Tab-separated table of C-alpha atoms in Angstrom:
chain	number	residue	atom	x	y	z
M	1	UNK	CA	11.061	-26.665	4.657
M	2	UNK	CA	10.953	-24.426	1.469
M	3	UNK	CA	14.506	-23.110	1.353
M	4	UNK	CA	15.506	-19.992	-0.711
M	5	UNK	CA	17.718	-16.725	-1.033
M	6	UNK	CA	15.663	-13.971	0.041
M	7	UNK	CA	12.294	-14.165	1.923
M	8	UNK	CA	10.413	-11.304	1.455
M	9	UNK	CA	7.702	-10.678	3.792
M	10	UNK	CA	4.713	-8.891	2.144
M	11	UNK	CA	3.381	-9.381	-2.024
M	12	UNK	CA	2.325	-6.096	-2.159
M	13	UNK	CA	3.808	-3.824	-5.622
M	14	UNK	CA	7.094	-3.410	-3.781
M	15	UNK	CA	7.395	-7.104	-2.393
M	16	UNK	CA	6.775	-8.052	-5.987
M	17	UNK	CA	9.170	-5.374	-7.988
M	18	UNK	CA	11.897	-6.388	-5.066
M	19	UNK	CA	11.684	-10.284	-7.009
M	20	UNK	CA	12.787	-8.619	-10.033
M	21	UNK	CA	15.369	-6.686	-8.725
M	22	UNK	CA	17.041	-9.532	-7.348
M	23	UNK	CA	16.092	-12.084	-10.246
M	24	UNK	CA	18.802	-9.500	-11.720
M	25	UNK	CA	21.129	-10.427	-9.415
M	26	UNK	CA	21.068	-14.147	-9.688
M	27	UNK	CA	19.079	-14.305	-6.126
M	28	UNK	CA	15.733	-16.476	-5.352
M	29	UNK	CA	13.034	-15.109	-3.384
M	30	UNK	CA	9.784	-16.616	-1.923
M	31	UNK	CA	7.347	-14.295	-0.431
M	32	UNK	CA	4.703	-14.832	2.048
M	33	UNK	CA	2.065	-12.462	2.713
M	34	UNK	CA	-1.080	-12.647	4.899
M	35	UNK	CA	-3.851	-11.589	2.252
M	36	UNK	CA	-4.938	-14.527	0.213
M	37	UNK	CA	-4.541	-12.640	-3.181
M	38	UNK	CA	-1.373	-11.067	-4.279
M	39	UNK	CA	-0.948	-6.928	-4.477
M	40	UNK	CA	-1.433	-6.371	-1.053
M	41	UNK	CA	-3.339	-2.697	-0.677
M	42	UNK	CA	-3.735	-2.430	-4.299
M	43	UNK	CA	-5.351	-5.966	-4.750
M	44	UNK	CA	-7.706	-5.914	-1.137
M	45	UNK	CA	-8.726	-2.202	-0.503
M	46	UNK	CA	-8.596	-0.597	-4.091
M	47	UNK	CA	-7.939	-2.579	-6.902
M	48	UNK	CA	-9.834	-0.008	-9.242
M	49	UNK	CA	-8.634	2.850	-7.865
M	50	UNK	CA	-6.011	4.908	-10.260
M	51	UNK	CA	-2.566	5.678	-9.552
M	52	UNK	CA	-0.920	9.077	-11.053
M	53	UNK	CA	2.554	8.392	-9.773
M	54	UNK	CA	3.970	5.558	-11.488
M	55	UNK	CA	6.874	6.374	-14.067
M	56	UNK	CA	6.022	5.826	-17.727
M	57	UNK	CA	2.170	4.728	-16.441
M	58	UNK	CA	-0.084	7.549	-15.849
M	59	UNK	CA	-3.509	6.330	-14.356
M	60	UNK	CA	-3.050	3.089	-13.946
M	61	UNK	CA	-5.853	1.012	-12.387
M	62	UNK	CA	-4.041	-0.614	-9.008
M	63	UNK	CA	-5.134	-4.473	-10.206
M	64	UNK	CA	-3.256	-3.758	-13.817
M	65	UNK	CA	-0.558	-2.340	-11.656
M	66	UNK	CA	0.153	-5.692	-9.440
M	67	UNK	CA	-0.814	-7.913	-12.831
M	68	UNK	CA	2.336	-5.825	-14.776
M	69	UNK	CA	4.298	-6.740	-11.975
M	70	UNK	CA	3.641	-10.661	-12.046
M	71	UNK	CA	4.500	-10.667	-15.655
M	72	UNK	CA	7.580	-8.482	-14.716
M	73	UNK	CA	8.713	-11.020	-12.067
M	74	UNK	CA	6.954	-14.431	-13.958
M	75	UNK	CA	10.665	-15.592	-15.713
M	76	UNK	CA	12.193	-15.676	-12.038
M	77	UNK	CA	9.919	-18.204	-10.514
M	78	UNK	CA	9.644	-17.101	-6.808
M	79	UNK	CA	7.268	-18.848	-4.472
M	80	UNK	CA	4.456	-17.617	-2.498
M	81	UNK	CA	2.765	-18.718	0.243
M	82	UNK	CA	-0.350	-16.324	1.151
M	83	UNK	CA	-2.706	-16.524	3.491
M	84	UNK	CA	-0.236	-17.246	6.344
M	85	UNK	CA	0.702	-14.460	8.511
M	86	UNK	CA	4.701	-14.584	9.503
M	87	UNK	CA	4.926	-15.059	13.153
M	88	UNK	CA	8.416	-16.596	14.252
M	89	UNK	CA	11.961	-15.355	12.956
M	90	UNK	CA	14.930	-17.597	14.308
M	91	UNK	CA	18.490	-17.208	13.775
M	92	UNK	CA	20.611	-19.948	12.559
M	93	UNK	CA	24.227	-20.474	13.843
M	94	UNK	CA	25.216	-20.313	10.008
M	95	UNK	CA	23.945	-16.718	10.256
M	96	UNK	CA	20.859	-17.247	8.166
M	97	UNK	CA	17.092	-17.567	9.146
M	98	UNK	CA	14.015	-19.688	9.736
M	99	UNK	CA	11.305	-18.049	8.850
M	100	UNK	CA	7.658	-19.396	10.109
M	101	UNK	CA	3.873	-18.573	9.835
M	102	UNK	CA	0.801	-19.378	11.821
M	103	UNK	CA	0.081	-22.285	9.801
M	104	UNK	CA	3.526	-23.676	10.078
M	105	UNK	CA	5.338	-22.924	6.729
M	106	UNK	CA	8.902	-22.968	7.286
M	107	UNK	CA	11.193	-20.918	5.209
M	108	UNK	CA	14.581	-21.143	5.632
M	109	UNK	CA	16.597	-18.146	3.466
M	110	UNK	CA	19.653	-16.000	3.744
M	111	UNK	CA	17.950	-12.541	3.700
M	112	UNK	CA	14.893	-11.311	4.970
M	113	UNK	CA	13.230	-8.198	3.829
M	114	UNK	CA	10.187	-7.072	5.692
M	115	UNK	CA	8.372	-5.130	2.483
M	116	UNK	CA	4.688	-5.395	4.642
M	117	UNK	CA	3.350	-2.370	3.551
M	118	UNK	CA	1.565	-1.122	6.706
M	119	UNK	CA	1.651	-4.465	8.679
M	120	UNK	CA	-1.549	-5.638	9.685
M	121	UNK	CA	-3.873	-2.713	8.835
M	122	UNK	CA	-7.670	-1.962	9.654
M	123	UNK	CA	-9.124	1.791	8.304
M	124	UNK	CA	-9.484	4.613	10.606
M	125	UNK	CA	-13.023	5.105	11.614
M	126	UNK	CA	-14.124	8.446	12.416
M	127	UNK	CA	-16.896	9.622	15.102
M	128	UNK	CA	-20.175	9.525	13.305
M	129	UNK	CA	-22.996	8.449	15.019
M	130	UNK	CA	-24.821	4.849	13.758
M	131	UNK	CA	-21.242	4.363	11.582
M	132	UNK	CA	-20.912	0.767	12.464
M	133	UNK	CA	-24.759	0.208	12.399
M	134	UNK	CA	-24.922	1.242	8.591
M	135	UNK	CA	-21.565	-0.707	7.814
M	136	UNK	CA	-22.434	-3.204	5.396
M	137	UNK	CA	-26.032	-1.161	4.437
M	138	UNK	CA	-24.036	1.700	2.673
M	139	UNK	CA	-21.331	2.379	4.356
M	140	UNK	CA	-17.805	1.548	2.954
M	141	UNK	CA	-14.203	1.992	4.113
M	142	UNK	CA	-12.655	0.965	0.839
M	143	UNK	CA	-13.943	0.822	-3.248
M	144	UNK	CA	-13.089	-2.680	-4.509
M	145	UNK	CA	-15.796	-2.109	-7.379
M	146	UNK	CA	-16.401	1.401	-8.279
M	147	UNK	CA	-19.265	0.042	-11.011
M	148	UNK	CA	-21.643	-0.543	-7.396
M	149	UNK	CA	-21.705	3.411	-7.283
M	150	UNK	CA	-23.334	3.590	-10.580
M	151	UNK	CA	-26.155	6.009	-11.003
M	152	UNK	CA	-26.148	6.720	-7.541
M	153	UNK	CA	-26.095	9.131	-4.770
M	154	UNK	CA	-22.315	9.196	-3.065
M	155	UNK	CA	-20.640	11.136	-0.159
M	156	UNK	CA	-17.175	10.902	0.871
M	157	UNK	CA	-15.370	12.477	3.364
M	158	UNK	CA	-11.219	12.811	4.016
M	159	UNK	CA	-8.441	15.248	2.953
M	160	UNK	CA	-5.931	13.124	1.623
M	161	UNK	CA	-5.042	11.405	-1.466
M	162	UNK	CA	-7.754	8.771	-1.467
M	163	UNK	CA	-10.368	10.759	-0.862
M	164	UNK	CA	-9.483	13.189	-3.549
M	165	UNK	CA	-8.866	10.259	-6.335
M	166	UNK	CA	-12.331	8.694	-5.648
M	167	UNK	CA	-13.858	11.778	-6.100
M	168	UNK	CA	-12.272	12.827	-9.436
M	169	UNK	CA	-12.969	8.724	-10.339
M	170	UNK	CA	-16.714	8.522	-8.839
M	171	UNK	CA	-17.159	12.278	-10.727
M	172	UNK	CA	-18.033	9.823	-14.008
M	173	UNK	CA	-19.837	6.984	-12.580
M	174	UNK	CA	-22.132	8.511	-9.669
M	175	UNK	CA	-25.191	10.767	-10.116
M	176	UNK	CA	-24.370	12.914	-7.413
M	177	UNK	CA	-20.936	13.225	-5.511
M	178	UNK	CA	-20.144	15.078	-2.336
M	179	UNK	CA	-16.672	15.485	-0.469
M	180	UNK	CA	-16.742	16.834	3.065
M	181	UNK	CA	-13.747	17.702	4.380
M	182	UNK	CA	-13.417	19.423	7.478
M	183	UNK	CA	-10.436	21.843	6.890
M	184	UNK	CA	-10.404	24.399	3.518
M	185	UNK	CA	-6.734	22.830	1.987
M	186	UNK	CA	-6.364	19.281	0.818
M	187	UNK	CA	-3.331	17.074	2.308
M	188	UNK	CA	-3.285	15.340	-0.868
M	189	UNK	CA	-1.567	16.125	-4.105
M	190	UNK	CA	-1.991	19.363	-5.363
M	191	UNK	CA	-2.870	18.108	-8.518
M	192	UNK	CA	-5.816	16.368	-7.491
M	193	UNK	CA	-7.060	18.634	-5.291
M	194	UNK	CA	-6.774	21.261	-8.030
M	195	UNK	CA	-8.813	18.697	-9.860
M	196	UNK	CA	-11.658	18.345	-7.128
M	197	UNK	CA	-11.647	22.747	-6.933
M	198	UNK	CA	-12.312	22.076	-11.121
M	199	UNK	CA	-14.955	19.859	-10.896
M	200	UNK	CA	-16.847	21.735	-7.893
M	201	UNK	CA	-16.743	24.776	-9.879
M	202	UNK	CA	-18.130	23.021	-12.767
M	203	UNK	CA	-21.169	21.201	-10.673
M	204	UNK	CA	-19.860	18.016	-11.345
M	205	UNK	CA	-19.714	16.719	-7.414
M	206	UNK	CA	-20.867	19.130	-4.645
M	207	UNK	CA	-17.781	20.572	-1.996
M	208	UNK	CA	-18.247	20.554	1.503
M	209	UNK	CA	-15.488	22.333	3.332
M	210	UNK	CA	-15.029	23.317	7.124
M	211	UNK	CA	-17.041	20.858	7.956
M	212	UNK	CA	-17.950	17.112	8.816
M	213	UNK	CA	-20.030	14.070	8.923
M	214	UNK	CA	-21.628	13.581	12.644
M	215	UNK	CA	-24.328	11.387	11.837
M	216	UNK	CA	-26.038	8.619	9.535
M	217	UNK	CA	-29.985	8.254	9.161
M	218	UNK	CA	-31.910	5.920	7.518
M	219	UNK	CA	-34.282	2.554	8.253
M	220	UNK	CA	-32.707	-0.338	7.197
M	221	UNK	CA	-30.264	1.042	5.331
M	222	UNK	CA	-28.170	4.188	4.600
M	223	UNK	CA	-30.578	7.044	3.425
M	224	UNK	CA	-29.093	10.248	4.653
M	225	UNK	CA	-25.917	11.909	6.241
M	226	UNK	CA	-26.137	14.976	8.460
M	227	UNK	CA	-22.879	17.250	8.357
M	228	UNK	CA	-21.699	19.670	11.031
M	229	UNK	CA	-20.062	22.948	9.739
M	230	UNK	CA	-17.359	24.446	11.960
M	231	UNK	CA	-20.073	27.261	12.016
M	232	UNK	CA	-22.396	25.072	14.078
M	233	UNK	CA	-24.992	24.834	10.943
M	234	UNK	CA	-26.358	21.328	10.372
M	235	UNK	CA	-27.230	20.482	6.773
M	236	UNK	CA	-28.714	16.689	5.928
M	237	UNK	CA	-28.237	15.334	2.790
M	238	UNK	CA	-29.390	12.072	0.847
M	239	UNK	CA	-27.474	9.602	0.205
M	240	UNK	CA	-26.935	5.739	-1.151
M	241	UNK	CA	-23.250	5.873	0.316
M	242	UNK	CA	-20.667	7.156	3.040
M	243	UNK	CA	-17.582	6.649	2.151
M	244	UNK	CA	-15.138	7.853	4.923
M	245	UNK	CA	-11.449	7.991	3.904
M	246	UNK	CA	-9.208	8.724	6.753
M	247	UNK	CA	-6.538	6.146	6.018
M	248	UNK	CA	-5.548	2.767	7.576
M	249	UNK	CA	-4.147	2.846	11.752
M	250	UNK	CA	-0.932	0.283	10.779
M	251	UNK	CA	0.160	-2.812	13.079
M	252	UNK	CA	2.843	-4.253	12.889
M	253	UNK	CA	2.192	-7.125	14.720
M	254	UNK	CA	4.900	-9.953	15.737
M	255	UNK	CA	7.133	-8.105	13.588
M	256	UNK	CA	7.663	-5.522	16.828
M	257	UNK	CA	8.547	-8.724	18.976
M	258	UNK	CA	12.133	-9.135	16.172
M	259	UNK	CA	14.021	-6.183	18.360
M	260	UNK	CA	13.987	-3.895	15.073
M	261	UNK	CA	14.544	-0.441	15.676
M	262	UNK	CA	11.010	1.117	15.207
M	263	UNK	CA	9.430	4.617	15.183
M	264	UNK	CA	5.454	5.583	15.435
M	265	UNK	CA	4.370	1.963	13.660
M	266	UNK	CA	7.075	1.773	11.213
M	267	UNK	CA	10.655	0.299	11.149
M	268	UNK	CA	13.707	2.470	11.135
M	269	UNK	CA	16.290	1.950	8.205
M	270	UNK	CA	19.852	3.016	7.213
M	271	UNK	CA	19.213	4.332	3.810
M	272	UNK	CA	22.361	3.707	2.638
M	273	UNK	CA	20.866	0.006	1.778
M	274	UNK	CA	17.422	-0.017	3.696
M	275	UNK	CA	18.953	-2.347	5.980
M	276	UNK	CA	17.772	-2.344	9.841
M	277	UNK	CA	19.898	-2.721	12.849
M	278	UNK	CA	19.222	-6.463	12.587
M	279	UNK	CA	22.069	-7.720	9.917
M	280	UNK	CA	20.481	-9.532	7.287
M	281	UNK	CA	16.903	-8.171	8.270
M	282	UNK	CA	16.072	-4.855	5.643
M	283	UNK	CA	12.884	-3.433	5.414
M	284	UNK	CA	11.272	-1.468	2.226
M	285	UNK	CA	8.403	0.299	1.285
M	286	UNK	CA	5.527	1.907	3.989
M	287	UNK	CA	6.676	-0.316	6.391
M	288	UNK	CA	10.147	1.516	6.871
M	289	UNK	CA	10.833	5.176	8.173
M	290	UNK	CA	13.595	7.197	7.820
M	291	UNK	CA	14.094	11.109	7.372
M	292	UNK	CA	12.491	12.833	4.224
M	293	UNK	CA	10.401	9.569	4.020
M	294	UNK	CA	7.834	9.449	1.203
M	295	UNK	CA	4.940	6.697	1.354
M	296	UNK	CA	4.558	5.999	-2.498
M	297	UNK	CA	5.020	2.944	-4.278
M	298	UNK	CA	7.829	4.881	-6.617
M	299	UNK	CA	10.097	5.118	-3.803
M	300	UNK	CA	9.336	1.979	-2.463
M	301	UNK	CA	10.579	0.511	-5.892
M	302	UNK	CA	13.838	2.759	-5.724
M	303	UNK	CA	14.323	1.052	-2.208
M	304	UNK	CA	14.007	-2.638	-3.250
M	305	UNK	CA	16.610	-1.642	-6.053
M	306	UNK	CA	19.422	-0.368	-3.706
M	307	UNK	CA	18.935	-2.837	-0.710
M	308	UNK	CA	18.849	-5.978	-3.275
M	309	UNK	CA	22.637	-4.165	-4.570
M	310	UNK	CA	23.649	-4.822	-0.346
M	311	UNK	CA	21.922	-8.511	-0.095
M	312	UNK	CA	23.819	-9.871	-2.500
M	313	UNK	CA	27.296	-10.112	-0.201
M	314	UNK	CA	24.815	-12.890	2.227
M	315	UNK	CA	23.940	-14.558	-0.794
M	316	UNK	CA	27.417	-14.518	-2.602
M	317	UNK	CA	30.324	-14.049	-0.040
M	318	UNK	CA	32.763	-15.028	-2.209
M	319	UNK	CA	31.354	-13.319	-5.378
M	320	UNK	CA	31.975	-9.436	-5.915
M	321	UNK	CA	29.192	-7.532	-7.148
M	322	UNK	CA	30.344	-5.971	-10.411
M	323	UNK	CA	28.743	-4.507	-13.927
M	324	UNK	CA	30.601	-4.508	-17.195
M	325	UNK	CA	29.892	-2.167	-19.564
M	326	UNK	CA	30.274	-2.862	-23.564
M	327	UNK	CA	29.528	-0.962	-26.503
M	328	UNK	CA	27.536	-1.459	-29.286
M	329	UNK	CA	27.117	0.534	-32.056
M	330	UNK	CA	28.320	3.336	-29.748
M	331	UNK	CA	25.741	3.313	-27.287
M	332	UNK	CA	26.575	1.674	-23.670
M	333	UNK	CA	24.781	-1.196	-22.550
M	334	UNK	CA	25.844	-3.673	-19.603
């Protein structure tokens, strides 16, 4: 039985910045995630891909992001035990929990915090023809190593965020690069998409709009895509690689079995401390929903800072959270 403060369910970039937040606080964690490797996302599906929104870190590559984050966290010592999916959460008469995974780690802790990105996660495949018969021979649903696209011939399709990075990042590395996307305006950050409208203009990547992917040709492996404009035209291209970005369809998996409050896939959270209508239980990060809910990693920090402010009364009952503030040399520091 490994026996801590806080179990945090998920060792994704929030799972990991919630560790220091409570390391502040005097409080243990041990985290378990089902992924072998810690990051979560950031480690599995992109761990080259850059991220634009992290304070005081413009373009960081995901993998630097999660090894930052170790070294953050590395003076607190929490445990880990990956490679186990969570599947049993029992309540203990002294109010705290047993936490257990498929493999039969036991965790026994006074908080849990469900920070499990998207649960269990598999990407959205769209309706091409011969998709899954080229997966494997040039198809991809993720970029784990962007140096593979070298030199060569790459089309991606999607609206969002991901599909507008790896086309700004691919831009340098591919010979050719081609974005279908089947409306005219991006969902993705207006920067980036600005970006993409840059580079097309330039002739760096080529800009499909109002259109999309219906089919995949080649013998053997992936040779050509065929794309279908709203107009009815059909216009084949050659290519090395289809990447189709249409984000991940989230599970959440035994987690819906713990009689949490959840809405569309995600869990629903007081955000006066991210807690959920199970007392002890808080959730952070994609997981959670609430109103004005962003997805990004930024807010999933801000959320691990406040909720680790609430756990502290389980840990501590008869301590009162409190900051004192000194002065020195006229500036205030705690």
């Amino acid at each position: 039985m490994i026996t801590t403060d806080i179990c945090i369910i998920g060792a994704g970039p929030v799972g990991l910045f919630a560790v220091f937040e409570a390391g502040l606080l005097k409080m243990r964690c041990h985290l378990i995630d089902a992924l072998p490797i810690v990051g979560g996302q950031l480690a599995e599906i992109y761990p080259q891909k850059p991220i634009y929104d992290i304070p005081g870190a413009p373009g960081i590559i995901a993998e630097d992001l999660v090894k930052n984050l170790l070294v953050q966290i590395e003076e607190f010592k929490p445990g880990f035990t990956l490679g186990e999916r969570v599947e049993f959460l029992e309540k203990q008469e002294d109010e705290s929990y047993i936490v257990t995974t498929n493999e039969g780690t036991a965790v026994h802790c006074k908080v849990v915090v469900i920070a499990a990105g998207l649960g269990s996660f598999e990407p959205r495949k769209p309706a091409v023809e011969r998709l899954e018969h080229f997966e494997g021979k040039g198809v991809h649903y993720m970029v784990k190593k962007p140096e593979q696209f070298r030199d060569q011939h790459v089309v991606l399709a999607g609206g969002g965020d991901s599909a507008l990075d790896w086309t700004i990042f691919l831009a340098d590395i591919a010979s050719h690069v081609t974005l279908v996307h089947r409306g005219d305006t991006f969902r993705g950050a207006p920067d980036s998409a600005e970006k993409v409208f840059e580079l097309a203009e330039k002739g760096k990547i080529n800009l499909i709009l109002q259109s999309q992917v219906n089919s995949l040709g080649g013998n053997g492996v992936l040779k050509e895509v065929s794309i279908l404009g709203n107009d009815k035209s059909i216009t084949t291209i050659p290519t090395d690689h289809f990447i189709p970005l249409f984000g991940l369809s989230p599970k959440l998996g035994p987690i819906a079995d713990w009689k949490l409050g959840v809405e569309k896939s995600a869990v629903v959270v007081n955000t006066f401390d991210y807690s959920t209508n199970v007392e002890r239980i808080y959730a952070i990060g994609d997981i959670n929903t609430y109103p004005g809910k962003l997805k990004l990693i930024l807010c999933g920090f801000h959320e691990a800072a406040i909720m680790m402010q609430s756990a502290f009364k389980y840990v501590y009952p008869d301590q009162k959270l409190s900051f004192k503030y000194t002065t020195v040399n006229g500036v205030n520091a705690f």
